[in-house]
Short mmCIF file of C-alpha atoms in Angstrom, two decimals:
data_model
loop_
_atom_site.label_atom_id
_atom_site.label_comp_id
_atom_site.label_asym_id
_atom_site.label_seq_id
_atom_site.Cartn_x
_atom_site.Cartn_y
_atom_site.Cartn_z
CA MET A 99 4.68 -9.17 10.95
CA PRO A 100 5.06 -5.72 11.94
CA SER A 101 8.43 -3.54 10.33
CA LEU A 102 11.07 -3.06 12.86
CA TRP A 103 11.30 0.43 12.50
CA GLU A 104 7.85 1.69 12.64
CA SER A 105 6.88 3.17 16.25
CA SER A 106 3.70 1.41 17.27
CA LEU A 107 3.67 -0.45 20.60
CA LYS A 108 4.01 -4.05 18.83
CA GLN A 109 7.30 -2.63 16.46
CA LYS A 110 8.59 -1.60 20.23
CA ILE A 111 8.30 -4.99 21.76
CA LEU A 112 9.53 -6.30 18.56
CA ARG A 113 12.58 -4.17 18.50
CA ARG A 114 13.22 -5.74 22.47
CA SER A 115 12.64 -9.10 21.69
CA VAL A 116 14.99 -8.82 18.36
CA PHE A 117 17.89 -7.40 21.09
CA GLN A 118 17.61 -9.51 23.56
CA CYS A 119 17.86 -12.42 21.00
CA CYS A 120 21.33 -10.29 19.41
CA VAL A 121 22.53 -10.61 22.89
CA GLY A 122 21.10 -13.96 24.51
CA CYS A 123 20.35 -12.59 27.95
CA ARG A 124 16.97 -12.98 29.36
CA ILE A 125 13.73 -10.31 30.27
CA GLY A 126 14.79 -9.28 33.82
CA ASP A 127 18.49 -8.43 32.85
CA LEU A 128 17.36 -6.22 30.23
CA TYR A 129 14.96 -5.03 32.13
CA ARG A 130 17.76 -3.38 33.84
CA MET A 131 20.52 -2.40 31.56
CA THR A 132 21.05 0.50 31.36
CA TRP A 133 23.50 2.80 28.39
CA SER A 134 26.98 2.34 30.95
CA ASN A 135 26.43 -2.10 30.58
CA VAL A 136 27.36 -0.70 26.61
CA GLU A 137 31.17 -0.01 25.68
CA GLY A 138 31.62 0.78 21.97
CA ASP A 139 30.75 -2.65 20.37
CA VAL A 140 30.03 -4.85 22.85
CA PHE A 141 27.80 -4.99 25.88
CA ASP A 142 28.25 -6.01 29.05
CA TYR A 143 26.25 -7.25 31.85
CA ILE A 144 26.19 -9.31 34.77
CA ALA A 145 23.23 -12.22 34.67
CA GLY A 146 20.56 -11.69 37.32
CA LYS A 147 20.59 -15.33 37.68
CA THR A 148 23.89 -15.72 38.86
CA LYS A 149 24.82 -12.74 40.06
CA ASP A 150 24.73 -13.35 43.87
CA ASP A 151 25.96 -17.18 43.65
CA ASN A 152 28.64 -16.75 41.36
CA PRO A 153 28.55 -13.63 39.56
CA LYS A 154 30.58 -13.09 36.52
CA THR A 155 30.12 -10.66 33.28
CA ILE A 156 28.88 -11.47 30.31
CA SER A 157 30.82 -9.71 26.86
CA VAL A 158 28.27 -9.86 23.80
CA PRO A 159 30.32 -8.20 20.85
CA LEU A 160 26.94 -5.79 19.47
CA VAL A 161 26.08 -7.23 15.82
CA THR A 162 24.76 -4.49 13.23
CA MET A 163 21.03 -5.29 14.07
CA ALA A 164 21.37 -4.65 17.78
CA LYS A 165 23.60 -1.80 17.11
CA LYS A 166 20.34 -0.27 14.59
CA ILE A 167 17.94 -0.99 17.67
CA LEU A 168 20.48 0.70 20.29
CA LYS A 169 20.55 3.86 17.70
CA ARG A 170 17.19 4.20 17.49
CA TYR A 171 17.80 4.83 21.74
CA GLU A 172 20.17 6.95 22.17
CA SER A 173 19.29 10.11 22.23
CA SER A 174 16.30 9.67 24.71
CA GLY A 175 17.54 10.89 27.76
CA ARG A 176 16.93 7.62 29.97
CA ALA A 177 18.41 5.82 31.48
CA THR A 178 17.74 2.87 30.85
CA ILE A 179 18.53 1.40 26.85
CA LEU A 180 15.28 0.31 25.64
CA PRO A 181 11.59 1.49 26.63
CA PHE A 182 9.67 -0.78 28.98
CA ILE A 183 5.85 -2.14 29.85
CA SER A 184 6.39 -4.19 32.72
CA GLU A 185 7.38 -7.84 31.71
CA GLN A 186 3.43 -9.05 31.80
CA LYS A 187 1.85 -6.87 28.81
CA TYR A 188 5.65 -7.38 27.04
CA ASN A 189 4.62 -11.83 26.93
CA ASP A 190 0.65 -10.82 26.17
CA ALA A 191 2.04 -8.85 23.33
CA ILE A 192 5.16 -10.55 22.57
CA LYS A 193 2.77 -13.69 21.44
CA GLU A 194 0.51 -11.35 18.64
CA VAL A 195 3.74 -10.35 16.95
#
């Protein structure tokens, strides 16, 4: 299993997957997340599947692992919180990790 802190593509995908598990959101929601969704130790978002019918803000306390992953990218200068590849490439690569 690849190390979570190396910088290869597989490690980036592993970090993304671990972060997704930590906050419990769908991949489509994670692709839309920006730094404005992070408020201190809480991660707020509106799930994409419910945003039109019955939008509710979901607030998830950030566990230590999620905070470590965010810290790795906080000075990246990009609007989204994590670097991304296409959803199809992500789905293919996560099977290998």
